[in-house]
mmCIF file of N, CA and C in Angstrom:
data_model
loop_
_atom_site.group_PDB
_atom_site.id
_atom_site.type_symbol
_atom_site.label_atom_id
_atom_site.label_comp_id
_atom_site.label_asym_id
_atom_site.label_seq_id
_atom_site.Cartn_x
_atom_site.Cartn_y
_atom_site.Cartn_z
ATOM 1 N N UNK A 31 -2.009 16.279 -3.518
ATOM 2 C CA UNK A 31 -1.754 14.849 -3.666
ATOM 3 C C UNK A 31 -1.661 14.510 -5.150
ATOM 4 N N UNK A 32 -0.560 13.994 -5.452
ATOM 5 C CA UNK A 32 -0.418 13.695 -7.202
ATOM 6 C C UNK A 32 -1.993 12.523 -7.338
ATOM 7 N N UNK A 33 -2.089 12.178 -6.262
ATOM 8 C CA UNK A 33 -2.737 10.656 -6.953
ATOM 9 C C UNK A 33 -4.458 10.688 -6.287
ATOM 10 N N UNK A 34 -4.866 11.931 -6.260
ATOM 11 C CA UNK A 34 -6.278 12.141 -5.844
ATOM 12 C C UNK A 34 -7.504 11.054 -5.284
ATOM 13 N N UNK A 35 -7.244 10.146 -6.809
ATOM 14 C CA UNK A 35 -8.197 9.091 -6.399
ATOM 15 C C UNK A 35 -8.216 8.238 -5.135
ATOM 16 N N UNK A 36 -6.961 8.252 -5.064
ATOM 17 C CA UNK A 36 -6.420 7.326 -3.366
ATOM 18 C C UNK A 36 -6.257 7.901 -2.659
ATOM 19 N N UNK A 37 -7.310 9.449 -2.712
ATOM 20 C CA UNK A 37 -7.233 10.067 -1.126
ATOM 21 C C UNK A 37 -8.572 8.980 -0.270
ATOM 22 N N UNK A 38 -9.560 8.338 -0.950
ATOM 23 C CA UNK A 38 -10.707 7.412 -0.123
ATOM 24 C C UNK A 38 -10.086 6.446 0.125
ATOM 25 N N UNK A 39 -9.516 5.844 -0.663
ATOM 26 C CA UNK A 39 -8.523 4.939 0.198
ATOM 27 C C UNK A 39 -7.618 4.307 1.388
ATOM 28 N N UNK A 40 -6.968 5.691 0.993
ATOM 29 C CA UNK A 40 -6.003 5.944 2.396
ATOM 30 C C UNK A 40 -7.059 6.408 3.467
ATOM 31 N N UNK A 41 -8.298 6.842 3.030
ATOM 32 C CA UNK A 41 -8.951 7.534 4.501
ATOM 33 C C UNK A 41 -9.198 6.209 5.083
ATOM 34 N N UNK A 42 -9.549 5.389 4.419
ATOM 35 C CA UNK A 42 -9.894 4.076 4.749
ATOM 36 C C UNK A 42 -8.891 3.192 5.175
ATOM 37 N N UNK A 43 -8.301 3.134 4.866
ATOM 38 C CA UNK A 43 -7.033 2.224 5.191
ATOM 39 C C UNK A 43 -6.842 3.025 7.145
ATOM 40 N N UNK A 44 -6.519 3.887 7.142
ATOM 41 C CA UNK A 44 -6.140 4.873 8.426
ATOM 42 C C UNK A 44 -7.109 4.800 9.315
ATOM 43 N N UNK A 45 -8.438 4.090 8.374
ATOM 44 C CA UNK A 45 -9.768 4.502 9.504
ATOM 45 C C UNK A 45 -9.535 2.967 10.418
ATOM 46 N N UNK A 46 -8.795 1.249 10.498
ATOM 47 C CA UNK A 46 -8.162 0.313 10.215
ATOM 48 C C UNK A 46 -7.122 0.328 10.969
ATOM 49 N N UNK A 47 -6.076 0.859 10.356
ATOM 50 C CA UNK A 47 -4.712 0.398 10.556
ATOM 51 C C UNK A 47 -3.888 2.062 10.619
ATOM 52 N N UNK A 48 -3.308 2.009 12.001
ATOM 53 C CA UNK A 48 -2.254 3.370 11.871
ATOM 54 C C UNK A 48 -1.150 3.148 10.725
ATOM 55 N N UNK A 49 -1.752 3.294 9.665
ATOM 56 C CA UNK A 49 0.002 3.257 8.758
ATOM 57 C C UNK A 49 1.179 4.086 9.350
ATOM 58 N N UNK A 50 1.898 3.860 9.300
ATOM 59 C CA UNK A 50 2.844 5.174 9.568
ATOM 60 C C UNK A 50 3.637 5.370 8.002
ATOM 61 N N UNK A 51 3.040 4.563 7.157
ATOM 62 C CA UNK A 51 3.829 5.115 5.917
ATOM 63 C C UNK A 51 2.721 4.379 4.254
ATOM 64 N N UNK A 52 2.248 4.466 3.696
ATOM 65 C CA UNK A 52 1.850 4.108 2.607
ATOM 66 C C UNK A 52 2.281 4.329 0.643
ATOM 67 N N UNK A 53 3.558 3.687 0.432
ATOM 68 C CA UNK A 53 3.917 3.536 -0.522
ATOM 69 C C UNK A 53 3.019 3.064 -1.837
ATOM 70 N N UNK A 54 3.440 3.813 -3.030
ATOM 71 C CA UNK A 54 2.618 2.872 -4.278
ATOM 72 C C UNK A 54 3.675 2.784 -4.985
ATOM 73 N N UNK A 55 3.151 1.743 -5.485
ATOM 74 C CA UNK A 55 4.574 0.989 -6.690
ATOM 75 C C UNK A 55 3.860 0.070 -7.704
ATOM 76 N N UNK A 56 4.587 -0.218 -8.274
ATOM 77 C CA UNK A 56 4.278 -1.299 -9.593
ATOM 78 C C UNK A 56 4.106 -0.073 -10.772
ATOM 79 N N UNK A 57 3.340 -0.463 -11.674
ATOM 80 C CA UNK A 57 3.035 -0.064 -13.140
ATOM 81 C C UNK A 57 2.217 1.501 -12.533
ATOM 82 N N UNK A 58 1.620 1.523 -11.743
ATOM 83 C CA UNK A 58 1.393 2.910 -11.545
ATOM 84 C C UNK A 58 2.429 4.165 -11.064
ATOM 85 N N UNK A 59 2.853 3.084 -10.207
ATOM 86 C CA UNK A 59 3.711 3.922 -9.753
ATOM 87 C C UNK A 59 5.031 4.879 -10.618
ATOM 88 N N UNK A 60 5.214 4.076 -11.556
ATOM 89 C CA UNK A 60 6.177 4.180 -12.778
ATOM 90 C C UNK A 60 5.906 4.492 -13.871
ATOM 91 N N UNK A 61 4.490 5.259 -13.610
ATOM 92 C CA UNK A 61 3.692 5.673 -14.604
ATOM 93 C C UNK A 61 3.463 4.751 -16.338
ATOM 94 N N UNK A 62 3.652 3.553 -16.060
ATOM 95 C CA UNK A 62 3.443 2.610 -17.048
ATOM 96 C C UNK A 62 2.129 1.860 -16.832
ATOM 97 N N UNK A 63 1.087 2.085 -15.939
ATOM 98 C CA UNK A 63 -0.320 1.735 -15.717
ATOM 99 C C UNK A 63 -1.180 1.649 -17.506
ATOM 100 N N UNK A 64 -1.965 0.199 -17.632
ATOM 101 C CA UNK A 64 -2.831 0.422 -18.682
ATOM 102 C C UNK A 64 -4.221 0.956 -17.401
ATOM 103 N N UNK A 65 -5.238 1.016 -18.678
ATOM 104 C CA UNK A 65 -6.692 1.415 -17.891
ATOM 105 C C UNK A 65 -7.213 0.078 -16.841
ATOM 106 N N UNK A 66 -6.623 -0.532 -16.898
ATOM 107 C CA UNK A 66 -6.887 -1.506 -15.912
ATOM 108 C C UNK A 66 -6.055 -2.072 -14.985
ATOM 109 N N UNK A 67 -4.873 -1.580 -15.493
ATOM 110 C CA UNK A 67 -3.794 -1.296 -14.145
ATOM 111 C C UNK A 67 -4.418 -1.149 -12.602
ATOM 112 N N UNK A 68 -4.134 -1.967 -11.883
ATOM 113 C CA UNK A 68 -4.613 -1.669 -9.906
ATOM 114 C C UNK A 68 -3.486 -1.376 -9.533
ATOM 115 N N UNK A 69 -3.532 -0.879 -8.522
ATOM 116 C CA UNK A 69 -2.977 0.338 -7.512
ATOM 117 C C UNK A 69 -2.790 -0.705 -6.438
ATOM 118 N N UNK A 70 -1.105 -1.304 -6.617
ATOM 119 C CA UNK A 70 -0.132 -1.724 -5.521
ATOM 120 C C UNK A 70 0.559 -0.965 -4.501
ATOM 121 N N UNK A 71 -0.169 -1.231 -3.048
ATOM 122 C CA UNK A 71 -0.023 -0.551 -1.981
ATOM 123 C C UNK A 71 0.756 -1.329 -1.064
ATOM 124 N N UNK A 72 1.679 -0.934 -0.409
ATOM 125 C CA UNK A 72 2.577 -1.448 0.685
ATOM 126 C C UNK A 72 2.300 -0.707 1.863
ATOM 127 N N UNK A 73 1.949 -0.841 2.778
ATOM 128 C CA UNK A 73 1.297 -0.233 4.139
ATOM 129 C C UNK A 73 1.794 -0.151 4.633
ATOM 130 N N UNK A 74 2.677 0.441 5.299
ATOM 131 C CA UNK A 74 3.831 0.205 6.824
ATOM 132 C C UNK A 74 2.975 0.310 8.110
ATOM 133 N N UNK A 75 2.946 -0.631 9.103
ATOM 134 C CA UNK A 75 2.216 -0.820 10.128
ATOM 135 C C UNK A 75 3.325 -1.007 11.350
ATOM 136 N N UNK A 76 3.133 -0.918 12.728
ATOM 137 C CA UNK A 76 3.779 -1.820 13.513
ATOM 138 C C UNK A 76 3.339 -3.254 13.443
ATOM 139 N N UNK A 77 4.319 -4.264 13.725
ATOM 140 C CA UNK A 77 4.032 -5.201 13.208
ATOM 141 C C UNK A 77 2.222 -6.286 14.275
ATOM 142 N N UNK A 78 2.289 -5.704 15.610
ATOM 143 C CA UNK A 78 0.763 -6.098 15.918
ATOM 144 C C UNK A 78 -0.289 -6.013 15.200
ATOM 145 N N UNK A 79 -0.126 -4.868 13.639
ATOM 146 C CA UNK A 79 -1.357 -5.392 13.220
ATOM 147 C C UNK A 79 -0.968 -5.829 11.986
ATOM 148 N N UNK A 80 -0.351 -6.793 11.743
ATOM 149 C CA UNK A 80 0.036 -7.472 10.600
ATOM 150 C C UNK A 80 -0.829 -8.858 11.297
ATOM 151 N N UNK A 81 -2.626 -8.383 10.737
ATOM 152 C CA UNK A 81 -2.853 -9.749 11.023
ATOM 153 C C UNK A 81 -4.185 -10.336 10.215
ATOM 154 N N UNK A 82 -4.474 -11.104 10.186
ATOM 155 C CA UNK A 82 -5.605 -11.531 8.721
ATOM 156 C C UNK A 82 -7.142 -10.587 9.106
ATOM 157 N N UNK A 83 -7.108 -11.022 10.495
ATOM 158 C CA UNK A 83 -8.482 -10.000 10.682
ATOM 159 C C UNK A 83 -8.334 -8.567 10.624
ATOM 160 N N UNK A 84 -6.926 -8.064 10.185
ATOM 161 C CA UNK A 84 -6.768 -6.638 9.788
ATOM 162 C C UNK A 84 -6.830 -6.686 8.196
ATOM 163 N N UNK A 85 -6.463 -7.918 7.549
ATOM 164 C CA UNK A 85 -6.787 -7.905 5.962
ATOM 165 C C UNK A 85 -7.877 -7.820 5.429
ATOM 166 N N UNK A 86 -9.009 -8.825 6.007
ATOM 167 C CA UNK A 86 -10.471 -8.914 6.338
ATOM 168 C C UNK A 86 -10.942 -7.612 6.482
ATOM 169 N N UNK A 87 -10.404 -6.707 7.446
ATOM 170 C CA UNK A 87 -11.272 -5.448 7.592
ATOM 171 C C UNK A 87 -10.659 -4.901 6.542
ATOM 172 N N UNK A 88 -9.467 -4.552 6.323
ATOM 173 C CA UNK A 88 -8.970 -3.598 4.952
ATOM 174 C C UNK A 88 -10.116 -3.757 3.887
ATOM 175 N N UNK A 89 -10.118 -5.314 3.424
ATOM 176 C CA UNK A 89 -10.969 -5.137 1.820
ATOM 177 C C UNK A 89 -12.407 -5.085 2.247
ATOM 178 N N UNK A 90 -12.463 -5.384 3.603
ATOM 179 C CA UNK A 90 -14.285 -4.982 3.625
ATOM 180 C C UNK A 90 -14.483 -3.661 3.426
ATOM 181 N N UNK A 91 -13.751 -2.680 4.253
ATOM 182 C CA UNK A 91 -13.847 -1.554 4.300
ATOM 183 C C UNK A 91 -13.355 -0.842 2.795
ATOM 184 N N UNK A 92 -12.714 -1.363 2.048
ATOM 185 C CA UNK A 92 -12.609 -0.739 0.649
ATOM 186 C C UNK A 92 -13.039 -1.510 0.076
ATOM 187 N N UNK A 93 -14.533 -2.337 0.225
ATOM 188 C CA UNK A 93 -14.916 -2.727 -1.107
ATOM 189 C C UNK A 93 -15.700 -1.769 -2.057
ATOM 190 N N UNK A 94 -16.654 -1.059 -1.731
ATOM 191 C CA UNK A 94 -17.181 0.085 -2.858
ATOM 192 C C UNK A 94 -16.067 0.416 -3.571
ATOM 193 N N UNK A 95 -14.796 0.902 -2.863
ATOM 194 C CA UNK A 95 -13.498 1.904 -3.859
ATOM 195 C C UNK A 95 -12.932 0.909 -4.649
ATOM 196 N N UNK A 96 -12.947 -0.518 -4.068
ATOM 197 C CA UNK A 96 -11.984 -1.551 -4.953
ATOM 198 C C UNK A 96 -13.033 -2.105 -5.924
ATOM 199 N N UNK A 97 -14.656 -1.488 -6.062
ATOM 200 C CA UNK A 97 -15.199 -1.714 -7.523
ATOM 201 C C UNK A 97 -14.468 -0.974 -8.134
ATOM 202 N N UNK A 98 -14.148 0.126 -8.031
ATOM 203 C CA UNK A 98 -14.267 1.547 -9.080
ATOM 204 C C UNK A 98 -13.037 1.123 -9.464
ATOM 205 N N UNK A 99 -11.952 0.668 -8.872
ATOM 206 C CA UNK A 99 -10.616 0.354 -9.444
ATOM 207 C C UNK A 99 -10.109 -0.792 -8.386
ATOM 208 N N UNK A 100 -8.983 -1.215 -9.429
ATOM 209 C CA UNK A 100 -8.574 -2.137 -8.351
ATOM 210 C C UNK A 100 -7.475 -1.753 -7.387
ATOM 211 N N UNK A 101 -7.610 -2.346 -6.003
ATOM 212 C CA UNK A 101 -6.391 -1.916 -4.874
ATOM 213 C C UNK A 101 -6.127 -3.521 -4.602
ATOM 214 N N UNK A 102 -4.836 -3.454 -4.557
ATOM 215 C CA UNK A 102 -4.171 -5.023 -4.214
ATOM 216 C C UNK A 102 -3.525 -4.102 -2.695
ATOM 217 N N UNK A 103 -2.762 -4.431 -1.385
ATOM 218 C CA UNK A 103 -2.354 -4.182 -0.392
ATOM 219 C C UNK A 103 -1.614 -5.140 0.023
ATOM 220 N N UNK A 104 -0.457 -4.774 0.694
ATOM 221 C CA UNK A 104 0.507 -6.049 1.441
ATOM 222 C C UNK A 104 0.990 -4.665 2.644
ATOM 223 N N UNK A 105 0.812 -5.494 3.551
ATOM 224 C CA UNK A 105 1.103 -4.649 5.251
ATOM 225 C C UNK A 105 2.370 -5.077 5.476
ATOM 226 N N UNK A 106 3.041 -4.388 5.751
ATOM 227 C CA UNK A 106 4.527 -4.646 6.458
ATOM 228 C C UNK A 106 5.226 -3.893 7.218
ATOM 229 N N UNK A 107 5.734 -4.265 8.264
ATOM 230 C CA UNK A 107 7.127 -3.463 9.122
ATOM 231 C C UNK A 107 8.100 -2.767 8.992
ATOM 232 N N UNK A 108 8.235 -2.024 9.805
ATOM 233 C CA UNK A 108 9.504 -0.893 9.300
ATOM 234 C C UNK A 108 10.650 -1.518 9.436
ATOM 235 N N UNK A 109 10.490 -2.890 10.258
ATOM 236 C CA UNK A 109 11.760 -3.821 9.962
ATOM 237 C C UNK A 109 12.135 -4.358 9.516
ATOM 238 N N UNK A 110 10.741 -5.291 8.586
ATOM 239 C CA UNK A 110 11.070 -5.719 7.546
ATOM 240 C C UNK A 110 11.381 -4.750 6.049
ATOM 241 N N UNK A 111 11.194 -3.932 5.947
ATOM 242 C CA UNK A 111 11.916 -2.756 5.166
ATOM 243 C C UNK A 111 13.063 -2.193 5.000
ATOM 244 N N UNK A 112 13.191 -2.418 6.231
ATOM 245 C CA UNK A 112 15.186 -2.221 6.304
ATOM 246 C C UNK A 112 15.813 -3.417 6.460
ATOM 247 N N UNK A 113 15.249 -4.698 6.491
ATOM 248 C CA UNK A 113 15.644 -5.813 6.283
ATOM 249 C C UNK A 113 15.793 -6.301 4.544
ATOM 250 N N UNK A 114 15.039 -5.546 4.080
ATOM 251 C CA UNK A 114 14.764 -5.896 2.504
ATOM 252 C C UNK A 114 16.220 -3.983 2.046
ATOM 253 N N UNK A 115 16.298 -3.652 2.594
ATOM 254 C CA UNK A 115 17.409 -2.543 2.120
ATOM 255 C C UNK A 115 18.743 -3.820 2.046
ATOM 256 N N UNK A 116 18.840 -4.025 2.900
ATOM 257 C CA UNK A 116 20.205 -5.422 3.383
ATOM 258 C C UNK A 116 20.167 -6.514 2.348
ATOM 259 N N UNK A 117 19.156 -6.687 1.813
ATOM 260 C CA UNK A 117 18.747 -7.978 1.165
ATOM 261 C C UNK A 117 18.038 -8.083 0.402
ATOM 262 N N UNK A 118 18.120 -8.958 -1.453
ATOM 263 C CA UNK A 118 17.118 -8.435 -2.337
ATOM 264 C C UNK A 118 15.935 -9.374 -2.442
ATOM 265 N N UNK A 119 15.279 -8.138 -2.068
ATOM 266 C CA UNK A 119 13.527 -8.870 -1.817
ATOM 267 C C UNK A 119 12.992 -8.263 -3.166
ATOM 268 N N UNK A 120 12.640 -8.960 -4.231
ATOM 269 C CA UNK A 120 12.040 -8.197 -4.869
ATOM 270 C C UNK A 120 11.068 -7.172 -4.950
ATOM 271 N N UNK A 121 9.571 -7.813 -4.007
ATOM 272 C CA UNK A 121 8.294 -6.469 -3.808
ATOM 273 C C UNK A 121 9.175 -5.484 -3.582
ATOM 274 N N UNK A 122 9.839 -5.424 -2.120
ATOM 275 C CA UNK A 122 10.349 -4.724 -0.970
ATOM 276 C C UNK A 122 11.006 -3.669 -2.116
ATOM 277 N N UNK A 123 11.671 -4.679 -2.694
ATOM 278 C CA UNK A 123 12.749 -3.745 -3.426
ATOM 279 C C UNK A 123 12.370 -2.543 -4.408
ATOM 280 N N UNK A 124 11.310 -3.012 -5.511
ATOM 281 C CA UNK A 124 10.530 -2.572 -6.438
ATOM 282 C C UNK A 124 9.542 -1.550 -5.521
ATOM 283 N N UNK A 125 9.111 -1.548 -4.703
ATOM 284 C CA UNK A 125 8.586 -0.678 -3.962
ATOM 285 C C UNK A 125 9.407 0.776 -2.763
ATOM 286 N N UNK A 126 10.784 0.351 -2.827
ATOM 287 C CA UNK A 126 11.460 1.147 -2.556
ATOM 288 C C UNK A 126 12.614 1.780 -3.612
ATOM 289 N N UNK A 127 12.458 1.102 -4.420
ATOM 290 C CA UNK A 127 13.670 2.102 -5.300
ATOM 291 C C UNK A 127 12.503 2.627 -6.731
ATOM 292 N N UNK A 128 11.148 2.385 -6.795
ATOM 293 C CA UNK A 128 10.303 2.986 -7.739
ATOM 294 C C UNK A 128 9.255 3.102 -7.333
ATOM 295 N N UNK A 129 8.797 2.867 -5.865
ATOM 296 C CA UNK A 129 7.560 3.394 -5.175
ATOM 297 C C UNK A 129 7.391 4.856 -4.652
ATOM 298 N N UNK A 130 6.054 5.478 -4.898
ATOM 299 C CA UNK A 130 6.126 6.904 -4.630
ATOM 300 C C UNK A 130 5.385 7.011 -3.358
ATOM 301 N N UNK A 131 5.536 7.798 -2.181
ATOM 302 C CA UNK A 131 4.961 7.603 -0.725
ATOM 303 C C UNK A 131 3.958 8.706 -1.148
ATOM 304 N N UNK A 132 2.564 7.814 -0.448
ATOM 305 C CA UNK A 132 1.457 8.813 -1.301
ATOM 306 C C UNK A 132 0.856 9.025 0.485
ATOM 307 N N UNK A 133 1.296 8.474 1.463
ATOM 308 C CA UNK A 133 1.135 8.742 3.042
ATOM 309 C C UNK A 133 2.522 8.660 3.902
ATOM 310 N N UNK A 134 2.689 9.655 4.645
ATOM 311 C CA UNK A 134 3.904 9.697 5.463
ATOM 312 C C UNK A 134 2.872 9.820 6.792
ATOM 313 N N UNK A 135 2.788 9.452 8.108
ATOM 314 C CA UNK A 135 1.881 9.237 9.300
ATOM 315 C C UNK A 135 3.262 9.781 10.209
#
């Protein structure tokens, strides 16, 4: 795994939510991170659990890891992903043409 530290992460995230895909992007991803740079995660879920009491459990369940660094997360569909290929979404976009898949499910 290039990105070690976000192997507790992802265990966590999976322990939650079946990702079937977990992208990172932003300033890490593009290797332009300062030391306080957080770790922008895009989750691919089916869309049933795109839901607040699945956000709720995400950061409960990574709060110890989100002291040690920061994790920001946004959950989304494999439809809305190929809806954002069709159309310029910025996240969507920035996360697919410079996001690195650090989980394939």
């Amino acid at each position: 795994m290039e990105y070690p530290e976000l192997k507790p992460v992802l265990e966590r995230i999976l322990e939650v939510v079946p990702a079937q895909q977990i992208i990172l992007f932003g300033s890490r991803a593009k290797g332009q991170a300062r030391p306080d740079s957080d770790y922008d995660l895009l989750v691919v879920v089916p869309e049933e659990y795109i839901t607040l009491e699945n956000y709720k459990a995400l950061y409960r369940c990574l709060g110890q890891v989100r002291r040690s660094f920061g994790v920001d997360l946004i959950l989304t569909t494999p439809e809305q992903l190929e809806r954002a290929r069709k159309a310029w979404m910025p996240l969507y976009s920035e996360a697919q043409h410079n996001g690195q898949i650090v989980y394939a499910g």
